[in-house]
Coordinates of N, CA and C in Angstrom, one line a residue:
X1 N 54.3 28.9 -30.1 CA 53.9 28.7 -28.7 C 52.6 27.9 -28.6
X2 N 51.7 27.8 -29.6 CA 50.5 27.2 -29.8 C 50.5 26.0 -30.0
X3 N 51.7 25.7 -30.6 CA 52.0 24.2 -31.0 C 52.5 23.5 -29.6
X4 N 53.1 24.1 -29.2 CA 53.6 23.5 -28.0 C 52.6 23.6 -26.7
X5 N 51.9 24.1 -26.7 CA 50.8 24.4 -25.8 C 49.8 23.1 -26.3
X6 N 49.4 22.6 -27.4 CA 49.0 21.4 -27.7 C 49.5 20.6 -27.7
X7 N 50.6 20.6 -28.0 CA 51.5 18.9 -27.4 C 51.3 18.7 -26.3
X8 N 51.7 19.6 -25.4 CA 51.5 19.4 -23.9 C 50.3 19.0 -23.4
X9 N 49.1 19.1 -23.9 CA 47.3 19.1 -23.8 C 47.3 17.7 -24.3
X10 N 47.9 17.3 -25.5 CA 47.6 16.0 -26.0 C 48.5 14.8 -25.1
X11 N 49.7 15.1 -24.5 CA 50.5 14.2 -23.7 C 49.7 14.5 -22.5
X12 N 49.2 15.3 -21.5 CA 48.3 15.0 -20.4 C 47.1 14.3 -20.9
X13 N 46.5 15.1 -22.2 CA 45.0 14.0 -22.2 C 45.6 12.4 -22.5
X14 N 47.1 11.9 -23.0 CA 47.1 10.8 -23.3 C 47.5 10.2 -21.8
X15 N 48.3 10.9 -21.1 CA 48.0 10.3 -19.4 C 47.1 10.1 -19.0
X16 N 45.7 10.8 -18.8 CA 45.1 10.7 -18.3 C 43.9 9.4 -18.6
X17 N 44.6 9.5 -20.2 CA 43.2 8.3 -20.7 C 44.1 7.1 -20.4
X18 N 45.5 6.5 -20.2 CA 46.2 5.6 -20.5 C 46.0 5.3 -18.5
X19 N 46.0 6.0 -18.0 CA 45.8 5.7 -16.4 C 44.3 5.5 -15.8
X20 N 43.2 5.8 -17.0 CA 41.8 5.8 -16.9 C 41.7 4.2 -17.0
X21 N 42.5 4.0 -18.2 CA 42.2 2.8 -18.6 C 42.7 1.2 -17.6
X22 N 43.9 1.8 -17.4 CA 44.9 0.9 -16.2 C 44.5 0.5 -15.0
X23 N 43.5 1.7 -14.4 CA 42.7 1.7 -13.6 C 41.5 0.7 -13.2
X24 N 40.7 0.9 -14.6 CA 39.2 0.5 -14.6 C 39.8 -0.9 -14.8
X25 N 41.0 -1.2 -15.6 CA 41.0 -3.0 -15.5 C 41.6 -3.3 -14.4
X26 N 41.8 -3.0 -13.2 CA 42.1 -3.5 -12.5 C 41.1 -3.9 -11.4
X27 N 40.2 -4.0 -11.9 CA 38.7 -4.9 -10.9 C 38.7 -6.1 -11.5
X28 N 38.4 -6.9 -10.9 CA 38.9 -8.6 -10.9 C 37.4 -8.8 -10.6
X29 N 36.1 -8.8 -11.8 CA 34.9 -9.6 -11.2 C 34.8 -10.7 -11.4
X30 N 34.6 -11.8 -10.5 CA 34.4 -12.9 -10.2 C 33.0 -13.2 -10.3
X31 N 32.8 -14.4 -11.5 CA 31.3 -14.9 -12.1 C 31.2 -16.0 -11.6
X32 N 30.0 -16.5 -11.3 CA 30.1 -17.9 -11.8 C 29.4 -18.0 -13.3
X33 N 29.2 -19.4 -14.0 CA 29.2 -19.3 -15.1 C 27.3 -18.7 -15.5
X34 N 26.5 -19.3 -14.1 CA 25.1 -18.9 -14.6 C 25.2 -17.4 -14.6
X35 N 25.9 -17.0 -13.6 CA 26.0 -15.1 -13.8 C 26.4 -14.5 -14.8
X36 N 27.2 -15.4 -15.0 CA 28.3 -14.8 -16.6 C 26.8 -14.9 -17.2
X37 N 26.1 -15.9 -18.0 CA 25.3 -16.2 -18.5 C 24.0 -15.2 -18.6
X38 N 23.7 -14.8 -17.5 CA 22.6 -14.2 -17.4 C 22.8 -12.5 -17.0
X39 N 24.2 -12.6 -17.2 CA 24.8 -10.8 -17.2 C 24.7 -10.9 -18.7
X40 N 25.5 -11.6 -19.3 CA 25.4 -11.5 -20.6 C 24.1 -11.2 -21.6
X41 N 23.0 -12.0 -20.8 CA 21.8 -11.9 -21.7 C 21.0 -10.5 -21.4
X42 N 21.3 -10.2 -20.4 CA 21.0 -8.9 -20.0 C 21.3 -7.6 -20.6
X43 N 22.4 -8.2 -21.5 CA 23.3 -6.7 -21.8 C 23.4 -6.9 -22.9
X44 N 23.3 -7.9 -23.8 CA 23.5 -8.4 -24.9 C 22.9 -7.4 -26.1
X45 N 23.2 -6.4 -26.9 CA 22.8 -5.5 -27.8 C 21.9 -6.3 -28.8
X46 N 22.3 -7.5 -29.2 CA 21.8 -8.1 -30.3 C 20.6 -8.6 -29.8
X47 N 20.6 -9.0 -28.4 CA 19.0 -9.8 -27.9 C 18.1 -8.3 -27.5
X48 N 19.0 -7.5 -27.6 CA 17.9 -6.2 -27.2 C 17.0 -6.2 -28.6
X49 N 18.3 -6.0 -29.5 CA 17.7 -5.6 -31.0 C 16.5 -6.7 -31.2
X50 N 16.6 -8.0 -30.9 CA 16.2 -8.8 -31.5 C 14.7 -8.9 -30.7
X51 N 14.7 -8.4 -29.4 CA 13.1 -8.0 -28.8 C 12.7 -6.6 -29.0
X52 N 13.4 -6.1 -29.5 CA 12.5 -4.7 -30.4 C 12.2 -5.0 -31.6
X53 N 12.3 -6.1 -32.1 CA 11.5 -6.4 -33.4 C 10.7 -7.2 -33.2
X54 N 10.5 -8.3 -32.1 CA 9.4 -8.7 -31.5 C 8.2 -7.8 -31.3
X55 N 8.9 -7.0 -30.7 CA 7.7 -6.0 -30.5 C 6.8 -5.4 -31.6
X56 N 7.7 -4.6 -32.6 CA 7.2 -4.1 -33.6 C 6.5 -5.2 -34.4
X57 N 6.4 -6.7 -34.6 CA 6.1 -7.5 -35.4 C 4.6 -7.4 -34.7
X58 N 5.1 -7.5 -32.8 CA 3.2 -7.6 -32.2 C 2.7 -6.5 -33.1
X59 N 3.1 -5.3 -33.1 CA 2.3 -3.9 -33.0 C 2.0 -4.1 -34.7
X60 N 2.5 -4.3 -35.4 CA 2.2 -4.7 -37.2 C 1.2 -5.5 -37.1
X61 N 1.1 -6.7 -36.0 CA 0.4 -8.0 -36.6 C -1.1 -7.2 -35.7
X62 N -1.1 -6.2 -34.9 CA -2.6 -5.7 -34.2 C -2.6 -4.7 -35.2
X63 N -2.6 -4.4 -35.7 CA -2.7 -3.2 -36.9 C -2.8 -3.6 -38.2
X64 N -2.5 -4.9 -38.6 CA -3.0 -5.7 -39.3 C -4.6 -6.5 -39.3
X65 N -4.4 -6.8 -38.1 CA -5.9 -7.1 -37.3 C -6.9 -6.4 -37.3
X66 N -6.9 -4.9 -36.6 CA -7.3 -3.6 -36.7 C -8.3 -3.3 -38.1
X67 N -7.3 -3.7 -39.2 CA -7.8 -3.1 -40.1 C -9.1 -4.1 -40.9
X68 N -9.4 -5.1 -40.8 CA -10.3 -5.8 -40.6 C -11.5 -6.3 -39.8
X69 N -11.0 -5.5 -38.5 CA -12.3 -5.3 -37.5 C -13.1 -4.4 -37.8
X70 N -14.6 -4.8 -37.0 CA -15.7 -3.3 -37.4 C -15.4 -2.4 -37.1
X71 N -15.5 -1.0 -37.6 CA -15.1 -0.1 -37.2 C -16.4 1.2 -37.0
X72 N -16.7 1.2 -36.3 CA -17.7 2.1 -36.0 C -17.1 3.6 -34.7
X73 N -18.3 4.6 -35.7 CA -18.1 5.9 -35.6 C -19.3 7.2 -34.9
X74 N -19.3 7.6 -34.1 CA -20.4 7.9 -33.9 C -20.4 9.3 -33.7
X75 N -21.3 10.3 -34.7 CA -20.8 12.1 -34.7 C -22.1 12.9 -34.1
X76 N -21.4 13.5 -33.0 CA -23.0 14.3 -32.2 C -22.5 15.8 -33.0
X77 N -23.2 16.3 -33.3 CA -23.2 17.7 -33.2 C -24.5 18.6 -32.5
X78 N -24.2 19.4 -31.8 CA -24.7 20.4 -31.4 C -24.7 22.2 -31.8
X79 N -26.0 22.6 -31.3 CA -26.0 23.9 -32.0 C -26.9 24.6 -30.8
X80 N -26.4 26.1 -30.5 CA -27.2 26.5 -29.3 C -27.3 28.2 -30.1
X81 N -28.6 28.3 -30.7 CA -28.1 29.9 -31.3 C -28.9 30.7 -30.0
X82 N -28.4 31.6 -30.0 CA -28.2 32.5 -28.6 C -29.4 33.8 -29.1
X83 N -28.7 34.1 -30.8 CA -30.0 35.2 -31.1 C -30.2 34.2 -32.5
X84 N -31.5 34.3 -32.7 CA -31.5 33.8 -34.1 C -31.4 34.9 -34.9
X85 N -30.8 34.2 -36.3 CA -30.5 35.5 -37.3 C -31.7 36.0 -38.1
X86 N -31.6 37.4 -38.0 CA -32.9 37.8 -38.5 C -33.0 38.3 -40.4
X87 N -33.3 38.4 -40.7 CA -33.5 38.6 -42.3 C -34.5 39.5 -42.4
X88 N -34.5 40.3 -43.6 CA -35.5 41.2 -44.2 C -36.1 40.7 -45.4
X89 N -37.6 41.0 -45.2 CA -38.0 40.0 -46.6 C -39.2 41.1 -46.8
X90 N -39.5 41.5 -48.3 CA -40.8 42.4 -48.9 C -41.8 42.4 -47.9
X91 N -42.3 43.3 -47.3 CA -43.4 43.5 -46.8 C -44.9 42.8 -47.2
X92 N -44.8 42.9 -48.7 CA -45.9 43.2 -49.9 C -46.4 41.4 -49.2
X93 N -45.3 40.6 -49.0 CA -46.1 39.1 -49.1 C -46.7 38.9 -48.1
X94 N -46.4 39.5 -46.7 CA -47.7 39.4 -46.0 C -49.1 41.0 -46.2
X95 N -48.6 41.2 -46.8 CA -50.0 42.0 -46.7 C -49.6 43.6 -46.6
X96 N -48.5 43.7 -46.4 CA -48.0 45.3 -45.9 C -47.9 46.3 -47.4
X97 N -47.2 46.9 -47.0 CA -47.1 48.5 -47.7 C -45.9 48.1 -49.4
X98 N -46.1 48.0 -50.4 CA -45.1 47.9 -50.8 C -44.1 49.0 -51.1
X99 N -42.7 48.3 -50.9 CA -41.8 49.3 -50.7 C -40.9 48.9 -49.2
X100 N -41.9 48.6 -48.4 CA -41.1 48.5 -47.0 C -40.9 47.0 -46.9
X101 N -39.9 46.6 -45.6 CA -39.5 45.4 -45.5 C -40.1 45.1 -44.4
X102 N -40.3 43.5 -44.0 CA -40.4 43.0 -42.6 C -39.2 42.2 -41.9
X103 N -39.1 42.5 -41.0 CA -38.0 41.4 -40.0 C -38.8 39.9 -40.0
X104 N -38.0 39.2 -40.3 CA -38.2 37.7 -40.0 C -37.1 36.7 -39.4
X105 N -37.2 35.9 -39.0 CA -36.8 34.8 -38.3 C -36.9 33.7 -38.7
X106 N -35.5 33.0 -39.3 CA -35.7 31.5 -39.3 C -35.0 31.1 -38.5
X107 N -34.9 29.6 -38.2 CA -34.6 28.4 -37.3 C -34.5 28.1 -36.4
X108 N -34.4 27.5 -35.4 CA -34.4 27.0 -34.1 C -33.8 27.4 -33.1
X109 N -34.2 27.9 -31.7 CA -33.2 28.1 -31.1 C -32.1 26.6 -30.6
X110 N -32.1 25.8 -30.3 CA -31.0 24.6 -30.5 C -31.6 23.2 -31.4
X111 N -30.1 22.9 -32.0 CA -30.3 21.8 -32.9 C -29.6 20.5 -32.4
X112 N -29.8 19.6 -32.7 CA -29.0 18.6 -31.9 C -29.0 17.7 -33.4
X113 N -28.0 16.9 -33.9 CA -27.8 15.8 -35.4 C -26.9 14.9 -34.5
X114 N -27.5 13.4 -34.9 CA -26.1 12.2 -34.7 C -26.3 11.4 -35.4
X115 N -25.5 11.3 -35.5 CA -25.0 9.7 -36.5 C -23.9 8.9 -36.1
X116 N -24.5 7.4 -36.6 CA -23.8 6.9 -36.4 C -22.8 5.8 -37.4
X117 N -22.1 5.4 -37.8 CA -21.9 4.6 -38.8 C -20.4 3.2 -38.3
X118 N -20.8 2.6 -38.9 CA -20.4 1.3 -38.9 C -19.7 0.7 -40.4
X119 N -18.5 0.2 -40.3 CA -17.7 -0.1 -41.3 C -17.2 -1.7 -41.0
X120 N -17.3 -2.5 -42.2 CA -16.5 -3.5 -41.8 C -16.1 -4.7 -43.0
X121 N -14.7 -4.6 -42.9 CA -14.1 -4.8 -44.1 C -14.9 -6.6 -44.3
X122 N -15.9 -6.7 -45.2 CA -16.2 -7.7 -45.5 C -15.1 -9.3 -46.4
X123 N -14.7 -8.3 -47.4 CA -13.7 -9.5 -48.1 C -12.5 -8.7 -48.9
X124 N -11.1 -8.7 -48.4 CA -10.1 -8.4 -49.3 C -8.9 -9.1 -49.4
X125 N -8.7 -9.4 -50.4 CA -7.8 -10.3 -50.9 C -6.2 -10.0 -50.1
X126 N -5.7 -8.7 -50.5 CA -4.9 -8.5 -49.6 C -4.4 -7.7 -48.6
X127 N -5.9 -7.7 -47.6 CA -5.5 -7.5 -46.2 C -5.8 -9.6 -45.3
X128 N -6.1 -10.7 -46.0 CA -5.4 -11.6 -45.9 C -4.3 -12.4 -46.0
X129 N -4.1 -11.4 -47.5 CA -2.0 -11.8 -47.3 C -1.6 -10.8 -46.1
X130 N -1.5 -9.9 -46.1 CA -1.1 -8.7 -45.0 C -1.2 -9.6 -43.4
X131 N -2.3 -10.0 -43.4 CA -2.7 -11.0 -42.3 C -1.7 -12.4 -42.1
X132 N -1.4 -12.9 -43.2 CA -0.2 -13.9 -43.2 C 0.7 -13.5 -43.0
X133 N 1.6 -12.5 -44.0 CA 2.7 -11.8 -43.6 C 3.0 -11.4 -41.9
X134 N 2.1 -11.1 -41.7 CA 2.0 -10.1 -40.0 C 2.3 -11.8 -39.2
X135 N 1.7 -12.8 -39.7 CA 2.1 -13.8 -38.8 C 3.7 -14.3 -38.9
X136 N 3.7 -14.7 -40.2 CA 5.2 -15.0 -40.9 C 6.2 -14.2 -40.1
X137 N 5.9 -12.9 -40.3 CA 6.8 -11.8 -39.6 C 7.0 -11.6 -38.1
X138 N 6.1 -12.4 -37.4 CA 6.0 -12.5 -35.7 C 6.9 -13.7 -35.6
X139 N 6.6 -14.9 -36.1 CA 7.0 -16.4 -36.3 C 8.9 -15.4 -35.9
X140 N 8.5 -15.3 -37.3 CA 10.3 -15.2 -37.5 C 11.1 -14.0 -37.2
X141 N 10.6 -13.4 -36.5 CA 10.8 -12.3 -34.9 C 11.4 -13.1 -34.1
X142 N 10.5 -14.0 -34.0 CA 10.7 -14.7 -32.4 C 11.6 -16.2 -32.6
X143 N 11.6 -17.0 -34.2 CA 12.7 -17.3 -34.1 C 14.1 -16.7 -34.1
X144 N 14.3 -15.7 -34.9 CA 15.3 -14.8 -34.6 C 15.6 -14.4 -33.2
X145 N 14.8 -14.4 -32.3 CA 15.2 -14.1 -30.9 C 15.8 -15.3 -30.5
X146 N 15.3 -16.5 -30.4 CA 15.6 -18.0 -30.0 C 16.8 -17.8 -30.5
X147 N 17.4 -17.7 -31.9 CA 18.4 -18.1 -32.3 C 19.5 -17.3 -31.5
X148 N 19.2 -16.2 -31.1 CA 20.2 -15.3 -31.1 C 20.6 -15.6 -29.8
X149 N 19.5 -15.9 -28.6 CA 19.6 -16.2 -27.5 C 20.6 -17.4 -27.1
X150 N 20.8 -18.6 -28.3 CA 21.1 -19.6 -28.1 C 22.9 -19.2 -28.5
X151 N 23.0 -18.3 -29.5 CA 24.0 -17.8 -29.6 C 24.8 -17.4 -28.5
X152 N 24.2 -16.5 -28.2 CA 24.6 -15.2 -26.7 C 24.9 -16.5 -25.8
X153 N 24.5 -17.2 -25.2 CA 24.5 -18.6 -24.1 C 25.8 -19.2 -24.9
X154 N 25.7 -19.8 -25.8 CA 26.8 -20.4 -26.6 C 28.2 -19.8 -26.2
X155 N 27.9 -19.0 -26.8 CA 29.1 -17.8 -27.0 C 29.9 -17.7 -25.4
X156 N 28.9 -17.8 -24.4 CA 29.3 -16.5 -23.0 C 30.0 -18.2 -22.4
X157 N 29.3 -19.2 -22.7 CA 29.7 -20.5 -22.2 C 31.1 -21.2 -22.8
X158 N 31.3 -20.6 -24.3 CA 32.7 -21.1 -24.7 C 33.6 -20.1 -24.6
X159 N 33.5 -19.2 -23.9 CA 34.6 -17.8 -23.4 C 34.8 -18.4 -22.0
X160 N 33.8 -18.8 -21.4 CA 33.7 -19.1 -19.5 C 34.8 -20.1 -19.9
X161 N 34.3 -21.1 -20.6 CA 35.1 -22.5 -20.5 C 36.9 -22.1 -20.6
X162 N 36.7 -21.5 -22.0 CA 38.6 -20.9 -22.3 C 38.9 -19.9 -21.0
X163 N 38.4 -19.7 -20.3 CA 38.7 -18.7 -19.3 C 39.5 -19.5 -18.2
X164 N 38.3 -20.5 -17.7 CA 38.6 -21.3 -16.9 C 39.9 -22.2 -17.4
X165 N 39.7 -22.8 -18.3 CA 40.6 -23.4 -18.7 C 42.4 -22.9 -18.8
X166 N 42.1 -22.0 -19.3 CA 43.4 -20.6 -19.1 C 43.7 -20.6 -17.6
X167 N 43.0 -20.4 -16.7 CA 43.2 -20.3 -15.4 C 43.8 -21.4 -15.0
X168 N 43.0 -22.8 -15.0 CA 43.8 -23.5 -14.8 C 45.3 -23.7 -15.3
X169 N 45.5 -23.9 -16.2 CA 47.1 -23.9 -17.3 C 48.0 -23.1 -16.8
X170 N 47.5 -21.6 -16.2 CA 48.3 -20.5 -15.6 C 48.7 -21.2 -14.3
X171 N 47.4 -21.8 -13.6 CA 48.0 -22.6 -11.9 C 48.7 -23.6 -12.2
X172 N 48.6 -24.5 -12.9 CA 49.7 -25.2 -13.0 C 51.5 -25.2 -13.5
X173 N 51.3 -24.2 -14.4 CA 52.7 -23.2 -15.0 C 53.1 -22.8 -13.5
X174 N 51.9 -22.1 -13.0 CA 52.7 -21.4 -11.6 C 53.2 -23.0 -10.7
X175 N 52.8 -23.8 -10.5 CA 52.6 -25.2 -9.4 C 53.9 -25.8 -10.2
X176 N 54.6 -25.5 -11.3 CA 55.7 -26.1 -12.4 C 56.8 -25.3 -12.3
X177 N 56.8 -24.0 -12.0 CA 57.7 -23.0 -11.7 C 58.1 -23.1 -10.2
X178 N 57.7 -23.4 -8.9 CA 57.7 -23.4 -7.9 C 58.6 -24.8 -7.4
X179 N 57.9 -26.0 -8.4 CA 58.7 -27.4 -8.0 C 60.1 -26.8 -8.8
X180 N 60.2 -26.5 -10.0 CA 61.7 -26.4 -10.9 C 62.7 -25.3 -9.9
X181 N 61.6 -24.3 -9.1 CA 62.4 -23.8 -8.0 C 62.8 -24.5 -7.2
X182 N 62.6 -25.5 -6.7 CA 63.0 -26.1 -5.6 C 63.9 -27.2 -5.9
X183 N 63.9 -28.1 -7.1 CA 64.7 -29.2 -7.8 C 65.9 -27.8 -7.5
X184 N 65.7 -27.1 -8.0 CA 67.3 -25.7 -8.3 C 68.0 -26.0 -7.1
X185 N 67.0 -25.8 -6.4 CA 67.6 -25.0 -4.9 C 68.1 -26.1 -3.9
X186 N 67.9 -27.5 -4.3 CA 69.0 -28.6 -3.9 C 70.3 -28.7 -4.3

Protein backbone atom coordinates (compact mmCIF):
# COMPACT_ATOMS: atom_id res chain seq x y z
CA UNK A 1 0.00 0.00 0.00
CA UNK A 2 3.04 2.28 0.68
CA UNK A 3 4.49 1.67 -2.61
CA UNK A 4 1.58 2.67 -4.31
CA UNK A 5 0.88 5.57 -2.11
CA UNK A 6 4.36 6.83 -3.53
CA UNK A 7 3.83 6.30 -6.98
CA UNK A 8 0.87 8.23 -6.83
CA UNK A 9 3.06 11.34 -4.83
CA UNK A 10 5.78 10.91 -7.50
CA UNK A 11 3.22 11.12 -10.65
CA UNK A 12 1.41 14.35 -9.00
CA UNK A 13 4.85 15.83 -8.04
CA UNK A 14 5.87 14.99 -11.76
CA UNK A 15 2.59 16.96 -12.86
CA UNK A 16 3.03 19.50 -11.08
CA UNK A 17 6.70 20.23 -11.92
CA UNK A 18 6.16 19.36 -15.80
CA UNK A 19 3.07 22.10 -15.81
CA UNK A 20 5.36 24.51 -13.52
CA UNK A 21 7.66 24.29 -16.11
CA UNK A 22 5.17 24.67 -19.35
CA UNK A 23 3.95 27.52 -17.70
CA UNK A 24 6.87 29.77 -16.68
CA UNK A 25 8.01 29.33 -20.57
CA UNK A 26 5.37 30.62 -21.80
CA UNK A 27 6.31 34.49 -21.21
CA UNK A 28 7.58 35.82 -24.45
CA UNK A 29 10.22 38.69 -23.09
CA UNK A 30 10.88 40.95 -25.67
CA UNK A 31 14.72 42.67 -25.60
CA UNK A 32 16.17 44.84 -27.52
CA UNK A 33 19.71 43.94 -27.93
CA UNK A 34 21.25 46.95 -25.44
CA UNK A 35 18.70 45.30 -22.74
CA UNK A 36 19.66 41.95 -23.60
CA UNK A 37 23.18 43.31 -22.98
CA UNK A 38 22.85 45.12 -19.95
CA UNK A 39 20.34 42.39 -18.29
CA UNK A 40 22.96 40.06 -19.00
CA UNK A 41 25.76 42.01 -17.33
CA UNK A 42 23.61 42.48 -14.46
CA UNK A 43 23.13 38.91 -13.74
CA UNK A 44 26.03 37.55 -15.03
CA UNK A 45 27.59 35.13 -12.01
CA UNK A 46 31.07 35.24 -13.51
CA UNK A 47 31.18 39.35 -13.59
CA UNK A 48 29.76 39.07 -10.03
CA UNK A 49 32.63 36.65 -9.16
CA UNK A 50 34.99 38.62 -11.06
CA UNK A 51 34.09 42.10 -8.86
CA UNK A 52 34.40 40.26 -5.70
CA UNK A 53 37.88 39.65 -6.33
CA UNK A 54 38.28 43.20 -7.25
CA UNK A 55 37.36 43.93 -4.19
CA UNK A 56 39.30 41.58 -2.11
CA UNK A 57 42.51 42.62 -4.20
CA UNK A 58 41.46 46.60 -2.93
CA UNK A 59 41.14 45.30 0.71
CA UNK A 60 44.82 43.01 0.33
CA UNK A 61 46.50 45.94 -1.47
CA UNK A 62 45.25 48.61 1.89
CA UNK A 63 46.45 45.95 4.25
CA UNK A 64 49.36 45.70 2.42
CA UNK A 65 49.82 49.39 2.71
CA UNK A 66 48.76 49.43 6.36
CA UNK A 67 51.43 47.44 7.27
CA UNK A 68 54.06 49.94 6.38
CA UNK A 69 52.44 53.00 7.62
CA UNK A 70 53.24 54.59 11.18
CA UNK A 71 51.66 53.11 13.53
CA UNK A 72 51.07 54.72 16.70
CA UNK A 73 49.58 53.84 20.06
CA UNK A 74 48.60 55.67 22.93
CA UNK A 75 47.85 53.82 26.65
CA UNK A 76 46.10 56.00 29.52
CA UNK A 77 45.73 54.22 32.55
CA UNK A 78 44.01 55.32 35.52
CA UNK A 79 43.76 54.40 39.21
CA UNK A 80 41.34 55.88 41.89
CA UNK A 81 42.06 53.94 45.27
CA UNK A 82 39.00 54.71 47.36
CA UNK A 83 40.82 53.34 50.83
CA UNK A 84 44.39 53.01 50.63
CA UNK A 85 45.78 49.72 51.74
CA UNK A 86 47.06 49.77 55.05
CA UNK A 87 50.04 47.53 56.28
CA UNK A 88 51.53 46.65 59.66
CA UNK A 89 55.11 47.35 60.15
CA UNK A 90 57.29 46.90 63.83
CA UNK A 91 56.58 49.54 66.01
CA UNK A 92 60.36 49.47 67.30
CA UNK A 93 61.38 51.65 63.91
CA UNK A 94 59.58 54.59 64.81
CA UNK A 95 60.30 54.70 68.37
CA UNK A 96 57.44 52.61 69.93
CA UNK A 97 57.24 49.56 72.24
CA UNK A 98 58.87 46.51 70.95
CA UNK A 99 56.64 43.80 70.37
CA UNK A 100 53.66 45.93 69.02
CA UNK A 101 52.94 46.94 65.43
CA UNK A 102 52.05 50.32 63.70
CA UNK A 103 49.39 50.84 60.89
CA UNK A 104 50.81 52.45 57.89
CA UNK A 105 49.93 53.64 54.61
CA UNK A 106 51.44 53.63 51.29
CA UNK A 107 50.50 55.32 47.96
CA UNK A 108 48.39 57.66 46.44
CA UNK A 109 45.13 58.26 46.58
CA UNK A 110 44.80 58.51 42.35
CA UNK A 111 47.48 57.59 39.75
CA UNK A 112 47.27 58.58 36.38
CA UNK A 113 50.47 56.66 33.61
CA UNK A 114 50.42 57.43 29.63
CA UNK A 115 52.26 56.48 27.04
CA UNK A 116 52.62 56.79 24.07
CA UNK A 117 54.47 54.90 21.29
CA UNK A 118 55.05 55.09 17.64
CA UNK A 119 56.13 52.31 15.19
CA UNK A 120 57.20 52.49 11.75
CA UNK A 121 58.27 49.95 9.48
CA UNK A 122 61.58 51.65 8.32
CA UNK A 123 63.03 49.01 5.57
CA UNK A 124 61.76 45.37 4.69
CA UNK A 125 62.57 43.61 1.91
CA UNK A 126 59.47 41.71 1.82
CA UNK A 127 56.77 43.82 2.74
CA UNK A 128 58.03 45.50 -0.81
CA UNK A 129 57.50 42.42 -2.61
CA UNK A 130 54.08 42.00 -0.67
CA UNK A 131 53.62 45.73 -2.00
CA UNK A 132 54.17 44.51 -5.70
CA UNK A 133 52.28 41.50 -5.42
CA UNK A 134 49.11 43.54 -3.93
CA UNK A 135 49.59 45.63 -7.09
CA UNK A 136 50.14 42.75 -9.70
CA UNK A 137 47.10 41.21 -7.94
CA UNK A 138 44.73 44.35 -8.33
CA UNK A 139 46.21 44.89 -12.13
CA UNK A 140 45.03 41.41 -12.77
CA UNK A 141 41.67 41.55 -10.84
CA UNK A 142 40.70 44.10 -12.92
CA UNK A 143 42.01 42.67 -16.08
CA UNK A 144 40.14 39.67 -15.34
CA UNK A 145 37.04 41.75 -14.94
CA UNK A 146 37.61 43.51 -18.48
CA UNK A 147 38.09 40.25 -19.99
CA UNK A 148 35.17 38.63 -18.72
CA UNK A 149 32.97 41.62 -19.30
CA UNK A 150 34.00 41.57 -22.92
CA UNK A 151 33.07 37.94 -22.87
CA UNK A 152 29.53 38.37 -21.25
CA UNK A 153 28.84 41.31 -24.23
CA UNK A 154 30.30 38.91 -26.83
CA UNK A 155 28.53 36.11 -25.84
CA UNK A 156 24.83 37.96 -25.13
CA UNK A 157 25.50 39.63 -28.74
CA UNK A 158 26.19 36.34 -30.69
CA UNK A 159 22.99 34.57 -29.03
CA UNK A 160 20.90 38.04 -29.88
CA UNK A 161 22.26 37.81 -33.43
CA UNK A 162 21.35 33.63 -33.87
CA UNK A 163 18.08 34.63 -32.25
CA UNK A 164 17.21 37.19 -34.57
CA UNK A 165 18.42 35.52 -37.28
CA UNK A 166 16.34 32.29 -36.44
CA UNK A 167 13.43 34.59 -36.33
CA UNK A 168 13.87 35.78 -39.32
CA UNK A 169 14.33 32.16 -41.34
CA UNK A 170 11.18 31.04 -39.21
CA UNK A 171 9.16 34.35 -41.05
CA UNK A 172 10.24 33.51 -44.13
CA UNK A 173 9.55 29.44 -43.89
CA UNK A 174 6.15 30.91 -42.60
CA UNK A 175 5.90 33.78 -45.86
CA UNK A 176 7.16 30.20 -48.12
CA UNK A 177 4.39 28.03 -46.68
CA UNK A 178 1.57 30.51 -47.25
CA UNK A 179 2.69 31.28 -51.11
CA UNK A 180 3.08 27.11 -51.66
CA UNK A 181 -0.48 27.39 -50.06
CA UNK A 182 -1.77 29.40 -52.47
CA UNK A 183 0.22 28.10 -55.83
CA UNK A 184 -1.97 24.61 -54.30
CA UNK A 185 -5.05 26.30 -54.06
CA UNK A 186 -5.11 27.32 -57.96
Amino acid sequence: MDNQNDKKMRKLLLVLFISNICYSQSEVVSLSIEDAVKYGIENNRNLKNAEREIQMAYRERWKTIAIGLPNVSLDLNYLNNLELPTSLIPAEFFGGNKGDFSEIQFGTEQTAIGSVRMEQLLFDGSWLVGLEYSKIFLATSENFYEKTLLEVREGIVKLYSLVATLNEGISLLENNLENFKKILMR
